[in-house]
XYZ file of C-alpha atoms in Angstrom:
266
model
C 136.315 146.099 108.683
C 135.376 142.676 110.048
C 131.852 141.313 109.673
C 130.706 141.909 113.264
C 131.903 145.522 113.256
C 130.105 146.027 109.946
C 126.905 144.571 111.432
C 126.999 146.931 114.421
C 127.265 149.904 112.052
C 124.672 148.459 109.677
C 121.941 148.247 112.311
C 122.804 151.303 114.391
C 119.516 153.197 114.821
C 117.695 151.110 112.209
C 115.149 149.470 114.508
C 112.154 151.620 113.536
C 112.798 151.240 109.806
C 113.267 147.478 110.204
C 110.030 147.168 112.165
C 108.070 149.101 109.513
C 109.306 146.919 106.668
C 111.414 143.794 106.759
C 110.181 142.566 110.147
C 106.703 142.179 108.680
C 108.096 139.516 106.363
C 110.534 137.762 108.708
C 107.945 137.710 111.488
C 105.948 135.071 109.597
C 108.475 132.493 110.806
C 107.787 133.130 114.515
C 105.107 130.443 114.723
C 107.067 127.668 112.975
C 110.156 128.589 114.995
C 108.388 128.287 118.344
C 106.591 125.117 117.236
C 109.944 123.540 116.352
C 111.332 124.428 119.791
C 108.261 123.025 121.551
C 107.400 126.336 123.206
C 104.198 126.354 125.221
C 102.820 127.351 128.638
C 105.563 127.493 131.248
C 108.481 127.133 128.826
C 111.600 129.096 129.735
C 112.626 130.672 126.429
C 115.607 132.683 125.237
C 114.954 134.764 122.111
C 118.356 135.654 120.624
C 118.503 138.641 118.288
C 114.963 139.595 119.230
C 114.823 142.697 116.999
C 111.430 144.365 117.568
C 110.295 141.415 119.697
C 108.008 139.584 117.266
C 109.071 136.097 118.382
C 109.085 137.100 122.053
C 105.536 138.459 121.755
C 104.289 135.174 120.292
C 106.118 133.155 122.955
C 104.550 135.280 125.716
C 101.137 134.813 124.076
C 101.707 131.056 124.345
C 102.329 131.380 128.084
C 106.126 131.106 128.049
C 108.559 132.917 130.331
C 110.829 134.840 127.950
C 114.245 136.441 128.111
C 115.366 138.308 124.985
C 118.751 139.636 123.867
C 119.845 141.943 121.080
C 123.076 143.750 120.240
C 121.376 146.952 119.060
C 120.005 149.291 121.764
C 117.278 150.667 119.491
C 116.025 147.122 118.817
C 115.989 146.336 122.545
C 114.025 149.526 123.242
C 111.373 148.708 120.636
C 111.100 145.117 121.894
C 110.452 146.422 125.425
C 107.779 148.759 124.080
C 106.140 146.031 121.995
C 106.164 143.372 124.719
C 105.397 144.990 128.094
C 107.354 143.403 130.930
C 109.745 141.558 128.603
C 113.186 140.869 130.094
C 115.386 142.332 127.332
C 119.166 142.467 127.675
C 121.915 143.835 125.478
C 124.327 141.153 124.273
C 126.667 141.005 121.302
C 126.713 137.445 120.013
C 128.370 135.014 120.267
C 128.653 135.960 123.961
C 125.633 135.470 126.219
C 125.735 136.942 129.754
C 123.580 134.099 131.042
C 124.144 130.983 133.186
C 124.453 127.418 131.936
C 121.364 125.243 131.420
C 118.945 128.109 132.063
C 116.378 127.575 129.293
C 114.023 124.954 127.914
C 114.250 126.508 124.447
C 116.526 128.892 122.572
C 115.149 130.451 119.398
C 116.685 132.828 116.878
C 114.738 134.242 113.957
C 117.282 135.006 111.203
C 119.873 136.072 113.764
C 122.452 133.594 112.429
C 122.658 135.779 109.290
C 124.197 138.563 111.380
C 126.966 136.789 113.305
C 130.595 136.652 112.227
C 131.241 133.389 114.107
C 128.039 131.339 113.816
C 129.729 128.188 115.137
C 130.719 129.948 118.378
C 127.216 131.400 118.686
C 125.535 128.010 118.378
C 127.843 126.594 121.043
C 126.699 129.432 123.336
C 123.060 128.708 122.517
C 123.654 125.057 123.443
C 125.417 126.045 126.684
C 122.399 127.898 128.068
C 119.977 125.079 127.191
C 119.021 122.547 129.840
C 119.629 118.875 128.974
C 116.836 117.906 126.604
C 116.177 121.545 125.676
C 115.526 122.549 122.073
C 117.298 124.996 119.780
C 115.519 126.342 116.697
C 117.033 128.810 114.217
C 115.944 130.265 110.908
C 118.252 131.369 108.092
C 117.584 132.832 104.659
C 118.109 130.332 101.889
C 121.080 130.991 99.647
C 121.519 132.074 96.967
C 118.825 134.682 97.666
C 115.613 134.597 95.668
C 112.185 136.229 95.613
C 111.731 138.948 98.223
C 115.338 138.754 99.359
C 116.723 139.122 95.831
C 114.547 141.877 94.386
C 116.766 144.865 95.238
C 119.921 142.819 94.568
C 118.699 142.112 91.046
C 117.809 145.783 90.541
C 121.314 146.830 91.614
C 122.846 144.356 89.197
C 120.603 145.495 86.332
C 121.553 149.121 87.052
C 125.237 148.192 86.859
C 126.041 148.904 90.515
C 128.955 146.757 91.672
C 129.134 145.189 95.130
C 131.490 147.386 97.203
C 134.906 145.993 98.081
C 134.732 147.325 101.656
C 131.650 145.325 102.684
C 132.806 142.034 104.232
C 131.520 138.679 103.040
C 128.679 137.248 105.109
C 129.479 133.885 106.759
C 125.858 132.749 106.453
C 126.181 132.528 102.668
C 127.646 129.064 103.265
C 124.939 128.106 105.781
C 121.830 128.917 103.775
C 121.610 125.439 102.260
C 120.089 122.181 103.440
C 122.836 120.140 105.077
C 125.347 122.793 106.174
C 122.740 124.470 108.392
C 121.927 121.253 110.261
C 125.644 120.435 110.454
C 126.229 123.720 112.290
C 124.015 122.482 115.127
C 125.418 118.958 115.026
C 128.980 120.253 115.277
C 127.982 122.177 118.424
C 127.031 118.885 120.108
C 123.293 119.015 119.560
C 121.525 115.756 118.795
C 118.782 115.030 116.285
C 119.963 118.056 114.280
C 117.966 118.595 111.110
C 116.933 121.331 108.732
C 113.911 121.935 106.531
C 112.563 124.483 104.069
C 110.215 127.301 105.023
C 108.109 128.787 102.235
C 105.602 131.629 102.385
C 104.443 134.651 100.392
C 104.863 138.223 101.554
C 102.135 140.554 100.258
C 103.213 144.198 100.286
C 102.904 147.463 98.399
C 106.017 147.589 96.143
C 106.728 151.241 96.941
C 106.487 150.475 100.661
C 108.951 147.597 100.243
C 111.327 149.983 98.468
C 111.043 152.878 100.921
C 111.221 150.801 104.127
C 114.168 148.793 102.828
C 116.431 150.208 100.147
C 115.722 153.869 100.884
C 115.771 153.375 104.663
C 119.298 151.911 104.618
C 118.050 148.593 105.960
C 120.390 145.705 105.206
C 123.390 145.633 102.903
C 121.340 146.518 99.831
C 120.114 149.612 101.665
C 123.701 150.582 102.446
C 124.671 150.215 98.783
C 121.694 152.262 97.576
C 122.473 154.990 100.137
C 125.938 155.457 98.609
C 124.640 156.243 95.116
C 123.943 159.622 93.527
C 120.382 160.597 92.586
C 120.563 159.548 88.903
C 121.870 156.111 89.899
C 119.188 155.683 92.568
C 116.581 156.545 89.926
C 118.091 153.923 87.630
C 117.984 151.306 90.384
C 114.368 152.199 91.174
C 113.364 151.854 87.504
C 114.931 148.386 87.431
C 113.245 147.538 90.731
C 109.825 148.568 89.401
C 110.250 146.446 86.293
C 111.399 143.413 88.282
C 108.702 143.823 90.937
C 106.042 143.745 88.222
C 106.681 140.007 87.886
C 105.012 139.568 91.264
C 102.135 142.033 90.796
C 98.673 141.178 92.096
C 95.318 142.590 91.092
C 95.138 144.887 94.143
C 98.282 146.826 93.190
C 100.512 144.953 95.618
C 103.162 142.311 94.991
C 103.286 138.705 96.209
C 106.939 138.106 97.000
C 108.149 134.528 97.594
C 110.057 134.176 100.876
C 112.467 131.243 100.961
C 114.193 130.237 104.186
C 115.459 127.294 106.213
C 114.771 126.206 109.778
C 117.239 124.100 111.760
C 116.507 122.330 115.040
C 118.483 120.290 117.553
C 118.319 118.956 121.098
C 120.819 119.568 123.903
């Protein structure tokens, strides 16, 4: 199975679970992303990989005119429900069914993590930007740490091996300062740069477990879903012990979220 085929299966019907859990963490980056792309009143914006529409909603709030695309029909449906009147279209990246030089800004919140050919995708993002338009993308920092690593570490502690049939993710090579900016530079964008994003995600640890690992969200969720009950219990015990490192006085956990943001100009 190639990476893009795996991604289509991974996210099939997962929109509601993603919205209830992981999107609450990744959505923090919507503001910095739109700031980096210079989005304000009257901006024509393309939100690629919109998911439940968090970035689109913030762009609309700022007075922008927004078009959104996503490959997963359930994500597109939730985005339409969350952002009334939003122009949402189905599109499997790297292909965009949109004309050249259509937008002042293209933004993608962690979408680059889910594309088998990120270089081709960034060239498409550049194609639909007007001259002088801005591209801004976020990507999880690699190797994963904090919130992104918690279930991974629990799987490792429980002795669960990474399955041979899950393809390697291309973004593992991009989640570092330097290579991420180079991706934009190689697509012909000028003033390409990347920077760190750091925040803390406060969440109930059982909620983080049930809306992620148990809801088959992401690759870790797929791996957990393949295990028998005793193994899942073993993973959960490891997860609880590891999550305790981040415990707060209110019974929640404060999970570090570590990402990168890359920007460039057409």
